[in-house]
CSV table of C-alpha atoms in Angstrom, one decimal:
chain,number,residue,atom,x,y,z
C,1039,MET,CA,-112.9,60.3,148.1
C,1040,LYS,CA,-109.8,59.4,149.7
C,1041,ILE,CA,-109.8,55.9,148.0
C,1042,LEU,CA,-110.4,57.6,144.6
C,1043,VAL,CA,-107.2,60.1,145.3
C,1044,SER,CA,-105.2,57.1,146.3
C,1045,ALA,CA,-106.1,55.2,143.4
C,1046,ILE,CA,-105.2,58.0,141.2
C,1047,ILE,CA,-101.9,58.4,142.7
C,1048,THR,CA,-101.1,54.9,142.7
C,1049,LEU,CA,-101.9,54.8,138.9
C,1050,SER,CA,-99.8,57.9,138.3
C,1051,LEU,CA,-96.9,56.4,139.9
C,1052,SER,CA,-97.2,53.0,138.3
C,1053,VAL,CA,-97.4,54.7,134.8
C,1054,SER,CA,-94.6,57.0,135.5
C,1055,ALA,CA,-92.4,54.0,136.8
C,1056,LEU,CA,-93.2,52.0,133.7
C,1057,ALA,CA,-92.1,54.9,131.5
C,1058,ASN,CA,-88.7,54.9,133.3
C,1059,THR,CA,-88.2,51.1,133.1
C,1060,PRO,CA,-84.9,50.7,131.2
C,1061,LEU,CA,-84.8,48.6,127.8
C,1062,SER,CA,-83.8,45.0,128.5
C,1063,GLU,CA,-80.6,43.5,127.1
C,1064,ALA,CA,-82.7,41.6,124.3
C,1065,GLU,CA,-84.3,45.0,123.5
C,1066,LEU,CA,-81.0,46.9,123.2
C,1067,LYS,CA,-79.5,44.1,121.0
C,1068,GLN,CA,-82.6,44.1,118.7
C,1069,LYS,CA,-82.4,47.9,118.5
C,1070,ALA,CA,-78.6,47.9,117.8
C,1071,GLU,CA,-79.3,45.2,114.9
C,1072,ALA,CA,-82.2,47.2,113.5
C,1073,PHE,CA,-80.1,50.4,113.3
C,1074,ILE,CA,-77.1,48.5,111.6
C,1075,GLN,CA,-79.5,46.9,109.2
C,1076,ALA,CA,-81.2,50.2,108.5
C,1077,LYS,CA,-77.8,52.0,108.1
C,1078,ASN,CA,-76.7,49.0,105.6
C,1079,THR,CA,-80.0,49.4,103.6
C,1080,ARG,CA,-79.6,53.0,103.1
C,1081,GLN,CA,-76.1,52.6,101.6
C,1082,GLN,CA,-76.9,50.2,98.8
C,1083,PRO,CA,-76.9,50.6,94.9
C,1084,ASP,CA,-80.7,50.4,95.1
C,1085,THR,CA,-81.4,52.6,98.0
C,1086,THR,CA,-84.6,54.3,98.0
C,1087,ILE,CA,-86.0,57.3,99.8
C,1088,GLN,CA,-88.4,55.0,101.8
C,1089,ASP,CA,-85.1,53.3,103.1
C,1090,ILE,CA,-83.7,56.4,104.2
C,1091,ASP,CA,-87.0,57.5,105.8
C,1092,LYS,CA,-87.1,54.0,107.7
C,1093,PHE,CA,-83.5,54.7,108.9
C,1094,ILE,CA,-84.7,58.2,110.3
C,1095,SER,CA,-87.7,56.6,111.9
C,1096,LEU,CA,-85.4,55.1,114.4
C,1097,PHE,CA,-84.7,58.5,115.9
C,1098,SER,CA,-87.0,60.6,118.3
C,1099,ASP,CA,-88.1,64.0,117.3
C,1100,ASN,CA,-85.7,65.6,119.6
C,1101,PHE,CA,-82.4,63.8,118.8
C,1102,ILE,CA,-78.7,64.8,118.5
C,1103,ASP,CA,-76.5,63.0,115.9
C,1104,GLU,CA,-72.8,63.9,116.4
C,1105,HIS,CA,-70.0,63.0,114.0
C,1106,ILE,CA,-67.2,63.4,116.9
C,1107,LYS,CA,-64.3,63.2,114.4
C,1108,PHE,CA,-65.8,65.9,112.0
C,1109,ASN,CA,-67.3,68.2,114.7
C,1110,VAL,CA,-70.7,68.0,113.0
C,1111,THR,CA,-73.9,67.8,114.9
C,1112,VAL,CA,-77.4,67.4,113.2
C,1113,THR,CA,-80.7,67.7,115.4
C,1114,LYS,CA,-83.3,68.1,112.7
C,1115,LYS,CA,-84.8,65.0,110.9
C,1116,ALA,CA,-85.2,67.2,107.9
C,1117,GLU,CA,-81.4,68.0,107.7
C,1118,LEU,CA,-80.4,64.5,108.4
C,1119,ARG,CA,-82.8,63.5,105.5
C,1120,LYS,CA,-81.7,66.0,103.1
C,1121,GLY,CA,-78.0,64.7,103.7
C,1122,MET,CA,-78.9,61.2,103.1
C,1123,ILE,CA,-81.0,61.9,100.0
C,1124,ALA,CA,-77.9,64.1,98.5
C,1125,LYS,CA,-75.8,60.9,98.9
C,1126,LEU,CA,-78.1,59.0,96.6
C,1127,SER,CA,-76.3,60.6,93.7
C,1128,ASP,CA,-73.2,58.8,94.8
C,1129,LYS,CA,-72.5,55.7,92.7
C,1130,VAL,CA,-72.6,52.7,95.1
C,1131,TYR,CA,-71.1,49.5,94.0
C,1132,PHE,CA,-71.7,47.6,97.3
C,1133,CYS,CA,-71.7,48.4,101.1
C,1134,GLU,CA,-71.6,45.9,104.0
C,1135,VAL,CA,-71.9,46.8,107.4
C,1136,LYS,CA,-71.4,44.1,110.1
C,1137,ILE,CA,-71.5,44.3,114.0
C,1138,ASP,CA,-68.2,43.2,115.5
C,1139,GLN,CA,-69.0,43.8,119.0
C,1140,LEU,CA,-72.0,45.3,121.3
C,1141,MET,CA,-71.7,46.8,124.8
C,1142,LEU,CA,-74.8,47.5,126.6
C,1143,GLY,CA,-75.7,49.8,129.4
C,1144,ARG,CA,-78.8,51.5,130.7
C,1145,ASN,CA,-80.8,52.6,127.6
C,1146,VAL,CA,-77.6,52.7,125.7
C,1147,VAL,CA,-75.7,50.5,123.3
C,1148,PHE,CA,-72.2,50.9,122.0
C,1149,ILE,CA,-71.8,49.1,118.6
C,1150,LYS,CA,-68.5,48.5,117.0
C,1151,TYR,CA,-68.9,47.6,113.5
C,1152,THR,CA,-66.9,47.1,110.3
C,1153,GLU,CA,-67.9,48.7,107.0
C,1154,HIS,CA,-66.6,47.4,103.8
C,1155,ALA,CA,-67.8,49.7,100.7
C,1156,LYS,CA,-67.0,50.4,97.2
C,1157,VAL,CA,-68.4,53.9,96.1
C,1158,LYS,CA,-67.8,56.8,93.5
C,1159,PRO,CA,-68.9,59.9,95.5
C,1160,SER,CA,-70.8,62.3,93.2
C,1161,HIS,CA,-68.1,65.2,94.0
C,1162,MET,CA,-65.1,62.9,93.2
C,1163,ASP,CA,-63.7,61.6,89.8
C,1164,LYS,CA,-62.5,58.3,91.2
C,1165,VAL,CA,-64.0,55.2,92.9
C,1166,VAL,CA,-63.0,54.6,96.6
C,1167,GLU,CA,-62.9,51.2,98.2
C,1168,TYR,CA,-62.4,51.1,101.9
C,1169,THR,CA,-62.9,49.0,105.0
C,1170,SER,CA,-63.2,50.9,108.3
C,1171,THR,CA,-63.9,50.0,111.8
C,1172,ASN,CA,-66.0,52.5,113.7
C,1173,ILE,CA,-67.9,52.9,117.0
C,1174,VAL,CA,-71.3,54.4,117.5
C,1175,SER,CA,-73.3,54.9,120.7
C,1176,LEU,CA,-77.0,54.9,120.8
C,1177,GLU,CA,-78.8,56.4,123.8
C,1178,PHE,CA,-82.7,55.7,123.7
C,1179,ASP,CA,-85.5,57.6,125.1
C,1180,ASN,CA,-88.4,56.1,127.1
C,1181,ASN,CA,-90.1,55.3,123.9
C,1182,GLY,CA,-87.1,53.1,122.5
C,1183,LEU,CA,-86.1,55.7,119.9
C,1184,ILE,CA,-82.7,57.2,119.4
C,1185,LYS,CA,-82.4,60.3,121.4
C,1186,HIS,CA,-78.4,60.6,120.9
C,1187,LEU,CA,-76.2,59.1,118.2
C,1188,ARG,CA,-72.5,59.6,118.6
C,1189,ARG,CA,-70.3,58.5,115.7
C,1190,HIS,CA,-66.8,57.7,116.4
C,1191,HIS,CA,-65.1,57.3,113.2
C,1192,GLY,CA,-62.1,54.9,112.9
């Protein structure tokens, strides 16, 4: 009986230790690149709802998405999805998002990226072309999903 209890405790601790294992540098880099790829894909002239859903699938069910500059926080996937679907009514001529620099930490990655786009927002009468450099931080949960996104606009 003592052996069985010891085995159960050892197994429990092993599983718990594995669950708290931080993502490797290679995994963090891959997740950062997947995030930027999904962000880029969801901002194209031919973006689909499936592209939006793929982007949202990178997030945990209990996430926080903060737009620091605009003091906006989103915590529900349905709200995030609704906002992205609304942007499908914008006329996108092109959008290119490229990673400039990565900084990695324990289950977190900071991404400095440049976005160059030409868009006619549905609420405006003119076309806007812009290039901006921004920083985002992605914090990951134990399943490798984004639990906290902070958008620091340039």
